[in-house]
CSV table of C-alpha atoms and ligand atoms in Angstrom, one decimal:
chain,number,residue,atom,x,y,z
A,1,UNK,CA,0.0,0.1,0.2
A,2,UNK,CA,1.6,3.3,-0.8
A,3,UNK,CA,0.8,6.5,1.4
A,4,UNK,CA,0.0,9.5,-0.5
A,5,UNK,CA,-1.7,11.8,2.0
A,6,UNK,CA,-0.9,11.7,6.0
A,7,UNK,CA,-2.5,13.8,8.6
A,8,UNK,CA,-1.0,14.3,11.6
A,9,UNK,CA,-3.5,15.4,14.7
A,10,UNK,CA,-1.5,17.2,17.2
A,11,UNK,CA,1.1,20.2,16.1
A,12,UNK,CA,3.4,20.0,19.2
A,13,UNK,CA,6.7,19.5,20.1
A,14,UNK,CA,6.5,15.7,18.6
A,15,UNK,CA,3.9,16.5,16.0
A,16,UNK,CA,5.5,19.4,14.4
A,17,UNK,CA,9.4,18.4,14.1
A,18,UNK,CA,8.4,14.3,13.5
A,19,UNK,CA,5.8,15.5,10.8
A,20,UNK,CA,8.2,18.4,9.3
A,21,UNK,CA,11.2,15.7,8.8
A,22,UNK,CA,8.4,13.4,6.8
A,23,UNK,CA,7.7,15.8,4.5
A,24,UNK,CA,11.5,17.1,3.7
A,25,UNK,CA,12.3,13.1,3.3
A,26,UNK,CA,9.1,12.2,1.3
A,27,UNK,CA,8.5,15.1,-1.3
A,28,UNK,CA,5.7,12.5,-2.7
A,29,UNK,CA,3.5,12.5,0.2
A,30,UNK,CA,1.4,15.5,1.3
A,31,UNK,CA,1.6,16.0,4.9
A,32,UNK,CA,-1.0,18.0,7.0
A,33,UNK,CA,-0.9,18.7,10.8
A,34,UNK,CA,-3.3,19.8,12.4
A,35,UNK,CA,-4.8,21.5,16.0
A,36,UNK,CA,-7.3,22.4,17.4
A,37,UNK,CA,-5.4,25.1,18.8
A,38,UNK,CA,-5.4,28.1,16.1
A,39,UNK,CA,-2.5,30.2,17.6
A,40,UNK,CA,-0.3,27.6,17.3
A,41,UNK,CA,-1.3,26.9,13.9
A,42,UNK,CA,-1.1,30.2,13.1
A,43,UNK,CA,2.7,30.5,14.6
A,44,UNK,CA,3.4,27.2,12.6
A,45,UNK,CA,2.3,29.2,9.1
A,46,UNK,CA,4.2,32.5,10.2
A,47,UNK,CA,6.6,33.7,7.2
A,48,UNK,CA,8.9,34.6,10.0
A,49,UNK,CA,10.7,31.2,11.1
A,50,UNK,CA,11.7,32.8,13.9
A,51,UNK,CA,8.3,32.6,15.3
A,52,UNK,CA,7.7,28.7,14.7
A,53,UNK,CA,5.9,27.7,18.6
A,54,UNK,CA,8.6,25.3,19.2
A,55,UNK,CA,12.5,26.0,19.5
A,56,UNK,CA,14.6,23.4,18.0
A,57,UNK,CA,18.0,23.8,16.4
A,58,UNK,CA,17.7,23.2,12.9
A,59,UNK,CA,13.5,22.9,12.6
A,60,UNK,CA,13.8,26.6,10.6
A,61,UNK,CA,15.5,24.9,7.7
A,62,UNK,CA,13.4,21.5,7.6
A,63,UNK,CA,9.9,24.0,7.8
A,64,UNK,CA,11.4,26.2,5.6
A,65,UNK,CA,12.4,23.6,2.4
A,66,UNK,CA,8.9,21.8,2.9
A,67,UNK,CA,6.5,24.1,4.0
A,68,UNK,CA,3.8,24.9,1.3
A,69,UNK,CA,5.2,22.2,-0.7
A,70,UNK,CA,4.2,18.9,0.7
A,71,UNK,CA,3.7,20.2,4.3
A,72,UNK,CA,0.9,22.0,5.7
A,73,UNK,CA,-0.7,23.3,8.8
A,74,UNK,CA,-4.2,23.4,9.4
A,75,UNK,CA,-7.1,23.9,12.0
A,76,UNK,CA,-9.5,21.9,9.7
A,77,UNK,CA,-9.3,19.1,11.0
A,78,UNK,CA,-11.9,16.7,9.8
A,79,UNK,CA,-10.9,17.4,6.1
A,80,UNK,CA,-7.2,16.3,6.9
A,81,UNK,CA,-8.6,13.2,8.2
A,82,UNK,CA,-10.9,12.8,5.6
A,83,UNK,CA,-8.0,13.0,2.4
A,84,UNK,CA,-5.2,10.9,4.7
A,85,UNK,CA,-4.2,7.0,4.2
A,86,UNK,CA,-2.5,7.1,7.2
A,87,UNK,CA,-3.4,9.6,10.6
A,88,UNK,CA,-1.0,10.3,13.1
A,89,UNK,CA,-2.2,10.7,16.5
A,90,UNK,CA,0.1,13.1,18.4
A,91,UNK,CA,-2.1,14.8,20.8
A,92,UNK,CA,-1.2,15.4,24.7
A,93,UNK,CA,-1.4,12.6,27.1
A,94,UNK,CA,-0.7,14.1,30.3
A,95,UNK,CA,-1.2,12.9,34.0
A,96,UNK,CA,-4.7,12.7,34.8
A,97,UNK,CA,-5.7,15.6,37.3
A,98,UNK,CA,-9.3,14.0,38.3
A,99,UNK,CA,-11.4,11.0,39.0
A,100,UNK,CA,-9.6,7.2,39.1
A,101,UNK,CA,-6.0,7.0,38.8
A,102,UNK,CA,-5.4,11.0,39.5
A,103,UNK,CA,-2.0,12.0,39.9
A,104,UNK,CA,-0.5,8.8,38.2
A,105,UNK,CA,-2.8,7.1,35.3
A,106,UNK,CA,-2.1,8.8,31.6
A,107,UNK,CA,-5.3,11.2,30.7
A,108,UNK,CA,-6.7,9.4,27.3
A,109,UNK,CA,-9.6,11.9,26.9
A,110,UNK,CA,-7.5,13.9,23.9
A,111,UNK,CA,-7.1,10.5,22.6
A,112,UNK,CA,-10.4,9.2,22.5
A,113,UNK,CA,-11.8,12.5,21.0
A,114,UNK,CA,-9.4,11.9,18.2
A,115,UNK,CA,-10.4,8.2,17.7
A,116,UNK,CA,-14.2,9.2,17.8
A,117,UNK,CA,-13.4,12.2,15.3
A,118,UNK,CA,-11.7,9.9,12.6
A,119,UNK,CA,-14.3,7.2,13.1
A,120,UNK,CA,-16.9,9.9,12.4
A,121,UNK,CA,-15.2,11.8,9.6
A,122,UNK,CA,-13.2,8.5,7.7
A,123,UNK,CA,-15.3,7.4,4.6
A,124,UNK,CA,-12.2,5.2,3.4
A,125,UNK,CA,-9.9,2.7,5.2
A,126,UNK,CA,-6.9,4.0,7.3
A,127,UNK,CA,-4.1,3.2,8.9
A,128,UNK,CA,-4.2,5.0,12.4
A,129,UNK,CA,-0.7,5.6,14.1
A,130,UNK,CA,-0.3,6.0,17.8
A,131,UNK,CA,2.6,8.5,18.1
A,132,UNK,CA,1.5,9.8,21.1
A,133,UNK,CA,3.1,7.8,24.2
A,134,UNK,CA,0.1,5.2,25.5
A,135,UNK,CA,-0.3,3.0,27.8
A,136,UNK,CA,-0.1,-0.8,27.1
A,137,UNK,CA,-3.4,-1.9,25.8
A,138,UNK,CA,-4.5,1.6,24.1
A,139,UNK,CA,-4.7,0.2,20.6
A,140,UNK,CA,-7.0,-2.1,22.1
A,141,UNK,CA,-9.5,0.9,23.2
A,142,UNK,CA,-9.0,3.0,20.1
A,143,UNK,CA,-9.6,0.1,17.5
A,144,UNK,CA,-13.2,-0.4,19.8
A,145,UNK,CA,-14.1,2.9,19.3
A,146,UNK,CA,-13.3,3.2,15.5
A,147,UNK,CA,-15.1,-0.1,14.7
A,148,UNK,CA,-18.1,0.6,17.3
A,149,UNK,CA,-18.4,4.1,16.2
A,150,UNK,CA,-17.2,4.5,12.3
A,151,UNK,CA,-18.9,4.0,8.8
A,152,UNK,CA,-17.9,0.8,8.3
A,153,UNK,CA,-14.7,1.2,6.9
A,154,UNK,CA,-11.7,-0.7,8.1
A,155,UNK,CA,-9.0,1.0,10.4
A,156,UNK,CA,-5.2,-0.8,11.3
A,157,UNK,CA,-4.3,0.9,14.4
A,158,UNK,CA,-0.1,0.5,14.4
A,159,UNK,CA,1.8,1.8,17.4
A,160,UNK,CA,5.0,4.1,16.6
A,161,UNK,CA,6.3,5.6,19.9
A,162,UNK,CA,8.7,8.5,19.4
A,163,UNK,CA,12.1,8.4,21.1
A,164,UNK,CA,13.2,12.0,20.2
A,165,UNK,CA,14.7,13.9,22.9
A,166,UNK,CA,13.7,17.7,23.0
A,167,UNK,CA,16.9,20.2,22.2
A,168,UNK,CA,18.2,17.3,19.6
A,169,UNK,CA,15.2,16.7,17.9
A,170,UNK,CA,15.5,17.2,14.2
A,171,UNK,CA,18.8,15.2,14.6
A,172,UNK,CA,17.1,12.4,16.3
A,173,UNK,CA,14.6,12.1,13.6
A,174,UNK,CA,16.8,12.5,11.0
A,175,UNK,CA,19.4,9.8,12.5
A,176,UNK,CA,17.5,7.8,15.2
A,177,UNK,CA,18.8,4.9,17.0
A,178,UNK,CA,15.8,3.1,15.8
A,179,UNK,CA,12.2,3.3,14.5
A,180,UNK,CA,9.8,0.9,16.4
A,181,UNK,CA,6.6,0.0,14.6
A,182,UNK,CA,4.1,-2.3,16.7
A,183,UNK,CA,1.0,-3.8,14.4
A,184,UNK,CA,-1.2,-6.7,14.3
A,185,UNK,CA,0.3,-9.7,13.0
A,186,UNK,CA,-2.8,-10.6,10.7
A,187,UNK,CA,-2.1,-10.3,6.6
A,188,UNK,CA,-3.6,-6.7,7.0
A,189,UNK,CA,-1.8,-5.7,10.1
A,190,UNK,CA,1.4,-6.6,8.6
A,191,UNK,CA,0.3,-4.6,5.3
A,192,UNK,CA,0.1,-1.5,7.4
A,193,UNK,CA,3.2,-1.9,9.1
A,194,UNK,CA,4.7,-2.3,6.0
A,195,UNK,CA,3.2,0.8,4.6
A,196,UNK,CA,5.0,2.9,7.4
A,197,UNK,CA,8.3,0.9,7.3
A,198,UNK,CA,8.2,2.4,3.5
A,199,UNK,CA,7.9,5.8,4.7
A,200,UNK,CA,10.7,5.4,7.0
A,201,UNK,CA,12.9,3.6,4.6
A,202,UNK,CA,13.5,6.9,2.5
A,203,UNK,CA,16.5,8.0,4.9
A,204,UNK,CA,16.5,5.4,8.0
A,205,UNK,CA,18.6,2.1,7.6
A,206,UNK,CA,16.4,-0.8,7.3
A,207,UNK,CA,18.3,-2.5,10.2
A,208,UNK,CA,17.2,0.2,12.5
A,209,UNK,CA,13.3,0.2,11.7
A,210,UNK,CA,12.1,-2.8,14.0
A,211,UNK,CA,8.6,-4.6,14.0
A,212,UNK,CA,7.1,-6.0,17.4
A,213,UNK,CA,3.5,-6.4,18.3
A,214,UNK,CA,1.8,-3.7,19.5
A,215,UNK,CA,1.8,-4.1,23.1
A,216,UNK,CA,5.4,-4.6,22.8
A,217,UNK,CA,5.8,-1.4,21.1
A,218,UNK,CA,3.4,0.7,23.6
A,219,UNK,CA,5.1,-0.8,26.6
A,220,UNK,CA,8.9,0.0,25.0
A,221,UNK,CA,8.4,3.4,25.3
A,222,UNK,CA,7.3,3.6,29.1
A,223,UNK,CA,9.9,1.2,29.6
A,224,UNK,CA,13.0,3.5,27.7
A,225,UNK,CA,11.7,6.6,29.7
A,226,UNK,CA,11.9,4.9,32.9
A,227,UNK,CA,15.1,3.2,32.5
A,228,UNK,CA,16.5,6.7,31.0
A,229,UNK,CA,15.0,8.7,34.4
A,230,UNK,CA,16.0,6.0,36.6
A,231,UNK,CA,19.8,6.4,35.0
A,232,UNK,CA,19.5,10.4,36.4
A,233,UNK,CA,18.2,9.3,39.8
A,234,UNK,CA,20.5,6.8,40.4
A,235,UNK,CA,23.3,9.2,39.8
A,236,UNK,CA,21.7,12.1,41.6
A,237,UNK,CA,21.2,9.7,44.6
A,238,UNK,CA,25.4,9.2,44.4
A,239,UNK,CA,25.4,13.2,44.1
A,240,UNK,CA,24.5,13.2,47.8
A,241,UNK,CA,26.8,10.5,49.1
A,242,UNK,CA,29.0,12.5,47.3
A,243,UNK,CA,28.6,15.9,49.0
A,244,UNK,CA,28.8,14.0,52.1
A,245,UNK,CA,31.9,11.7,51.8
A,246,UNK,CA,34.3,14.4,49.6
A,247,UNK,CA,33.6,12.4,46.5
A,248,UNK,CA,33.1,14.3,43.3
A,249,UNK,CA,30.0,13.1,41.3
A,250,UNK,CA,31.5,14.0,37.8
A,251,UNK,CA,34.4,11.6,39.0
A,252,UNK,CA,32.6,8.9,39.6
A,253,UNK,CA,30.1,9.3,37.0
A,254,UNK,CA,33.1,9.5,34.3
A,255,UNK,CA,34.5,6.3,36.2
A,256,UNK,CA,31.6,4.2,36.2
A,257,UNK,CA,30.3,5.5,32.5
A,258,UNK,CA,33.5,4.2,31.1
A,259,UNK,CA,32.7,0.6,31.7
A,260,UNK,CA,30.9,-0.6,28.6
A,261,UNK,CA,28.4,-2.7,30.3
A,262,UNK,CA,27.0,1.0,32.0
A,263,UNK,CA,27.7,3.6,29.2
A,264,UNK,CA,28.3,7.1,30.0
A,265,UNK,CA,25.0,8.8,28.8
A,266,UNK,CA,22.4,9.9,31.3
A,267,UNK,CA,25.1,10.2,34.1
A,268,UNK,CA,25.3,13.6,34.8
A,269,UNK,CA,24.2,14.6,37.9
A,270,UNK,CA,21.6,17.9,38.5
A,271,UNK,CA,18.8,19.6,40.0
A,272,UNK,CA,16.4,17.2,38.8
A,273,UNK,CA,15.1,15.8,35.3
A,274,UNK,CA,12.0,17.5,34.2
A,275,UNK,CA,10.1,17.7,30.6
A,276,UNK,CA,6.7,16.5,30.1
A,277,UNK,CA,7.7,12.7,29.6
A,278,UNK,CA,9.5,11.5,32.5
A,279,UNK,CA,7.6,12.1,35.2
A,280,UNK,CA,4.5,11.4,33.6
A,281,UNK,CA,5.5,7.9,32.1
A,282,UNK,CA,7.0,6.7,35.0
A,283,UNK,CA,3.6,7.4,37.1
A,284,UNK,CA,1.9,5.8,34.3
A,285,UNK,CA,3.5,2.8,34.2
A,286,UNK,CA,3.5,2.4,38.3
A,287,UNK,CA,-0.2,2.7,37.9
A,288,UNK,CA,-0.1,0.2,35.4
A,289,UNK,CA,1.8,-1.9,37.5
A,290,UNK,CA,-0.6,-1.2,40.5
A,291,UNK,CA,-3.8,-2.2,38.6
A,292,UNK,CA,-2.2,-5.7,37.6
A,293,UNK,CA,-1.7,-5.9,41.3
A,294,UNK,CA,2.3,-5.8,41.0
A,295,UNK,CA,2.9,-3.7,43.9
A,296,UNK,CA,6.5,-4.5,44.1
A,297,UNK,CA,7.1,-3.6,40.5
A,298,UNK,CA,5.2,0.0,41.2
A,299,UNK,CA,7.0,0.7,44.2
A,300,UNK,CA,10.5,0.2,42.2
A,301,UNK,CA,9.7,2.5,39.9
A,302,UNK,CA,8.1,5.3,41.9
A,303,UNK,CA,11.3,5.4,43.7
A,304,UNK,CA,12.9,7.0,40.3
A,305,UNK,CA,10.1,10.1,40.9
A,306,UNK,CA,10.6,10.1,45.0
A,307,UNK,CA,14.6,10.7,44.1
A,308,UNK,CA,13.9,13.3,41.6
A,309,UNK,CA,11.4,15.1,43.9
A,310,UNK,CA,14.0,14.9,46.8
A,311,UNK,CA,16.7,16.5,44.6
A,312,UNK,CA,14.7,19.3,43.8
A,313,UNK,CA,13.7,19.9,47.3
A,314,UNK,CA,17.5,19.5,48.6
A,315,UNK,CA,18.6,22.0,46.2
A,316,UNK,CA,15.9,24.7,47.3
A,317,UNK,CA,16.5,23.5,51.1
A,318,UNK,CA,20.4,24.0,50.6
A,319,UNK,CA,20.1,27.7,49.1
A,320,UNK,CA,18.2,28.3,52.1
A,321,UNK,CA,20.8,27.1,54.6
A,322,UNK,CA,23.4,28.3,52.8
A,323,UNK,CA,22.1,31.9,53.0
A,324,UNK,CA,22.1,32.0,56.8
A,325,UNK,CA,19.0,30.2,57.1
A,326,UNK,CA,16.9,33.0,55.4
A,327,UNK,CA,16.2,34.3,52.1
A,328,UNK,CA,13.1,36.4,53.3
A,329,UNK,CA,13.4,39.4,51.4
A,330,UNK,CA,16.6,38.3,49.4
A,331,UNK,CA,17.2,38.5,45.7
A,332,UNK,CA,18.1,35.1,44.0
A,333,UNK,CA,18.6,35.2,40.2
A,334,UNK,CA,17.9,32.0,38.5
A,335,UNK,CA,19.7,31.3,35.2
A,336,UNK,CA,17.4,29.1,33.1
A,337,UNK,CA,13.8,28.3,33.4
A,338,UNK,CA,13.5,25.6,30.3
A,339,UNK,CA,14.0,22.0,31.7
A,340,UNK,CA,17.0,21.3,29.6
A,341,UNK,CA,19.2,23.6,27.4
A,342,UNK,CA,18.4,24.2,23.6
A,343,UNK,CA,14.4,24.1,24.0
A,344,UNK,CA,11.7,26.6,25.2
A,345,UNK,CA,9.8,23.9,26.7
A,346,UNK,CA,9.1,23.9,30.6
A,347,UNK,CA,7.0,21.4,31.5
A,348,UNK,CA,8.0,19.8,34.7
A,349,UNK,CA,11.1,21.8,34.6
A,350,UNK,CA,13.0,21.2,38.2
A,351,UNK,CA,13.2,25.5,38.1
A,352,UNK,CA,9.3,25.5,38.9
A,353,UNK,CA,9.6,23.6,42.1
A,354,UNK,CA,13.0,25.2,43.3
A,355,UNK,CA,10.9,28.5,42.7
A,356,UNK,CA,7.9,27.5,44.4
A,357,UNK,CA,10.1,26.4,47.6
A,358,UNK,CA,12.1,29.9,47.7
A,359,UNK,CA,8.8,32.3,47.1
A,360,UNK,CA,7.6,30.0,50.1
A,361,UNK,CA,10.6,31.3,52.1
A,362,UNK,CA,9.8,35.0,50.9
A,363,UNK,CA,12.7,35.2,48.5
A,364,UNK,CA,12.3,37.8,45.3
A,365,UNK,CA,13.1,35.8,42.2
A,366,UNK,CA,14.9,37.4,39.1
A,367,UNK,CA,14.8,35.0,36.1
A,368,UNK,CA,16.7,34.9,32.9
A,369,UNK,CA,16.2,32.1,30.3
A,370,UNK,CA,17.5,32.6,26.6
A,371,UNK,CA,14.3,31.0,25.1
A,372,UNK,CA,11.6,31.0,27.7
A,373,UNK,CA,9.1,34.0,27.7
A,374,UNK,CA,7.7,35.8,30.8
A,375,UNK,CA,4.5,34.4,30.3
A,376,UNK,CA,5.6,31.1,30.5
A,377,UNK,CA,7.2,31.4,33.4
A,378,UNK,CA,4.0,33.0,35.3
A,379,UNK,CA,1.6,30.5,33.9
A,380,UNK,CA,4.1,27.7,35.0
A,381,UNK,CA,3.7,29.3,38.6
A,382,UNK,CA,0.0,30.4,38.2
A,383,UNK,CA,-0.9,26.4,37.5
A,384,UNK,CA,0.8,25.5,41.1
A,385,UNK,CA,-2.1,27.5,42.7
A,386,UNK,CA,0.4,28.1,45.6
A,387,UNK,CA,-0.1,31.9,45.7
A,388,UNK,CA,-2.5,34.4,43.9
A,389,UNK,CA,-1.1,35.6,40.4
A,390,UNK,CA,-0.8,38.9,41.5
A,391,UNK,CA,1.9,37.6,44.5
A,392,UNK,CA,3.7,35.4,41.7
A,393,UNK,CA,4.2,38.7,39.7
A,394,UNK,CA,5.1,41.1,42.5
A,395,UNK,CA,7.7,38.2,43.9
A,396,UNK,CA,9.3,37.2,40.5
A,397,UNK,CA,10.5,39.6,37.8
A,398,UNK,CA,11.8,38.0,34.4
A,399,UNK,CA,14.9,39.9,32.9
A,400,UNK,CA,16.1,40.5,29.5
A,401,UNK,CA,19.7,40.1,30.0
A,402,UNK,CA,22.1,38.0,32.8
A,403,UNK,CA,23.5,41.1,33.8
A,404,UNK,CA,20.2,42.9,34.7
A,405,UNK,CA,18.9,39.5,36.3
A,406,UNK,CA,22.0,39.6,39.0
A,407,UNK,CA,21.8,43.3,39.7
A,408,UNK,CA,21.7,43.5,43.5
A,409,UNK,CA,21.0,39.7,44.1
A,410,UNK,CA,22.4,37.6,47.0
A,411,UNK,CA,22.9,34.4,45.0
A,412,UNK,CA,22.8,32.9,41.6
A,413,UNK,CA,21.2,29.5,40.9
A,414,UNK,CA,21.8,27.7,37.7
A,415,UNK,CA,18.7,25.5,36.6
A,416,UNK,CA,19.2,24.8,33.2
A,417,UNK,CA,22.4,23.9,31.4
A,418,UNK,CA,22.5,26.8,28.5
A,419,UNK,CA,26.2,27.2,27.0
A,420,UNK,CA,25.8,30.7,27.1
A,421,UNK,CA,26.0,30.7,30.9
A,422,UNK,CA,29.7,29.8,30.8
A,423,UNK,CA,30.6,32.6,28.2
A,424,UNK,CA,29.2,35.3,30.6
A,425,UNK,CA,31.5,38.3,31.9
A,426,UNK,CA,31.2,36.9,35.8
A,427,UNK,CA,33.8,39.4,37.0
A,428,UNK,CA,31.1,42.1,35.9
A,429,UNK,CA,28.0,39.9,37.6
A,430,UNK,CA,30.3,39.6,41.0
A,431,UNK,CA,30.6,43.1,41.0
A,432,UNK,CA,26.9,44.0,40.8
A,433,UNK,CA,25.9,41.5,43.8
A,434,UNK,CA,25.8,41.4,47.4
A,435,UNK,CA,28.5,40.2,49.0
A,436,UNK,CA,28.9,37.4,49.9
A,437,UNK,CA,28.2,36.5,46.4
A,438,UNK,CA,26.9,33.0,46.4
A,439,UNK,CA,26.6,30.4,42.9
A,440,UNK,CA,24.3,27.4,43.2
A,441,UNK,CA,25.4,25.4,40.0
A,442,UNK,CA,22.6,22.9,39.5
A,443,UNK,CA,23.8,21.7,36.4
A,444,UNK,CA,27.4,21.2,37.2
A,445,UNK,CA,28.7,23.7,34.1
A,446,UNK,CA,30.2,26.7,35.7
A,447,UNK,CA,33.8,26.9,36.1
A,448,UNK,CA,34.3,27.3,39.6
A,449,UNK,CA,37.9,27.7,39.9
A,450,UNK,CA,37.5,30.8,37.9
A,451,UNK,CA,34.3,31.9,39.9
A,452,UNK,CA,35.9,31.0,43.3
A,453,UNK,CA,39.0,33.5,42.4
A,454,UNK,CA,36.7,35.9,41.5
A,455,UNK,CA,35.5,35.8,44.9
A,456,UNK,CA,32.1,33.8,44.6
A,457,UNK,CA,30.9,31.5,47.4
A,458,UNK,CA,30.3,28.6,45.2
A,459,UNK,CA,28.2,25.2,45.5
A,460,UNK,CA,28.0,22.8,43.1
A,461,UNK,CA,25.6,19.3,43.2
A,462,UNK,CA,27.5,16.4,43.8
A,463,UNK,CA,31.0,17.9,45.0
A,464,UNK,CA,31.9,17.8,48.8
B,1,LIG,N1,7.8,16.0,24.4
B,1,LIG,C1,8.6,15.1,23.9
B,1,LIG,O1,9.9,15.2,23.8
B,1,LIG,C2,7.9,13.7,23.2
B,1,LIG,C3,8.9,12.7,23.0
B,1,LIG,C4,8.1,11.5,23.0
B,1,LIG,C5,6.7,11.3,23.0
B,1,LIG,N2,6.1,12.5,23.5
B,1,LIG,C6,4.4,12.2,23.7
B,1,LIG,O2,4.2,12.7,22.1
B,1,LIG,C7,2.6,13.0,22.7
B,1,LIG,C8,2.6,14.8,22.6
B,1,LIG,O3,3.3,15.2,23.4
B,1,LIG,P1,3.9,16.9,22.9
B,1,LIG,O4,4.7,17.2,23.8
B,1,LIG,O5,3.8,17.2,21.3
B,1,LIG,O6,2.6,17.5,23.2
B,1,LIG,P2,1.9,19.1,22.9
B,1,LIG,O7,1.3,19.5,24.4
B,1,LIG,O8,3.2,20.0,22.7
B,1,LIG,O9,1.2,18.9,21.5
B,1,LIG,C9,-0.2,18.3,21.8
B,1,LIG,C10,-0.8,19.0,20.7
B,1,LIG,O10,-2.0,18.5,20.3
B,1,LIG,C11,-3.3,19.4,20.2
B,1,LIG,N3,-4.5,18.4,20.4
B,1,LIG,C12,-5.1,17.7,21.6
B,1,LIG,N4,-6.1,17.4,21.4
B,1,LIG,C13,-6.2,17.5,20.1
B,1,LIG,C14,-7.3,17.4,19.2
B,1,LIG,N5,-8.7,16.5,19.8
B,1,LIG,N6,-7.6,17.9,18.2
B,1,LIG,C15,-6.3,18.2,17.7
B,1,LIG,N7,-5.4,18.4,18.3
B,1,LIG,C16,-5.0,18.3,19.5
B,1,LIG,C17,-2.9,20.0,21.3
B,1,LIG,O11,-3.5,21.5,20.9
B,1,LIG,C18,-1.1,20.4,21.1
B,1,LIG,O12,-1.0,21.6,20.5
B,1,LIG,C19,2.5,12.7,24.2
B,1,LIG,O13,1.8,11.7,24.5
B,1,LIG,C20,4.4,12.5,24.6
B,1,LIG,O14,4.2,11.9,25.9
B,1,LIG,C21,6.5,13.7,23.9
């Protein structure tokens, strides 16, 4: 089966970059990305490529090449579904905030809405691809909805989870470690799998395209995120022990990472992992294990989250205790708000929790992030509902440059590992601060010997 028209529902951090790369690599396929968020679609269509709603290195070039040729962004969801042979569902699957499974299970309401809309609109056979990260066995729920509410046409459901990392999304998509496709083992299922394999095969070597049954594919995505997050929590647990024992977590990390059985990636101690996926996917895994009655499995994975929360808490506690047990009325500068460098995404960023803790201690915060806008920062804090919107705006200011942000502050906290933080004129920053001037490096990126020589009092995660 040759695919001529693709529709992707959801123009977010996954749908946008993923489909832009498909369109770039397959000029013979029309790719239409649709979303209910009209402002987001308008931004994707903006003539000024600096205004794309998602910042990813290299994404503007891909969009520039394909947009208007065979890549389209639209709010006309019905039309795109109707015309498509293959429909990717790439909508958000956040943690449930209500009802059964609140705070743990994935909220599948957006997925179900998509399935119902596809069923209602489709007048010809379609392949429906789960691109969103979903609990194992969701494909059967989607199939049920499609078959029971549809117009009698045939649907094949594939699972094709996305493994891109924000900040390197375009590179990850162009050169993936593997592409995973799960589908039915029936003849029709195999044909659908092959149709998707043929698309990726335009730029991904065949040996890196893995096909499995649907359940393995769905569960592999949750497993991958759980393993990655577990590595971060493991090294973070060691960082606290390093601080107490006089070891240096970077040295420990290097020493163990050179062991080929362990490997060096995801072994950087930090103020804690963030991002929209790790926490949500592990909580979902924990919930699934619990629903199968696997309490020990659930408890095992839950520790990864508990350790991550602890790491954020102890970072802010350390700031308070180092600043003579009070930060009330003191200005503290945050360098970075995004959950990692090279993205404007702030979902579950460690900065949010650290800020909330310090604001509870009546600190005054000044934030500078190269890519995150003020509205986003305030929205993140307002979402916590810890204090009123007015209080958040009076206690936290957003600066346009690091020198303005750090002027008259008592301490600087590095929350994101942006490269540019290493290149600042730290003498100038020091001169503008109250003394003693403190730096808390939550990412282990600054040259502490240089900063100490200037006169800063320094703390780096994981150094005794
Ligand atoms: N962000 C990542 O790095 C990443 C990586 C791999 C997998 N994932 C998974 O991919 C999925 C999407 O994540 P994201 O980060 O792109 O989310 P996102 O919030 O950035 O984008 C989702 C988009 O879907 C749209 N949407 C929701 N319901 C819709 C509907 N019924 N019709 C049309 N549009 C609708 C929303 O308006 C939003 O723009 C999630 O399941 C996530 O777990 C994310």
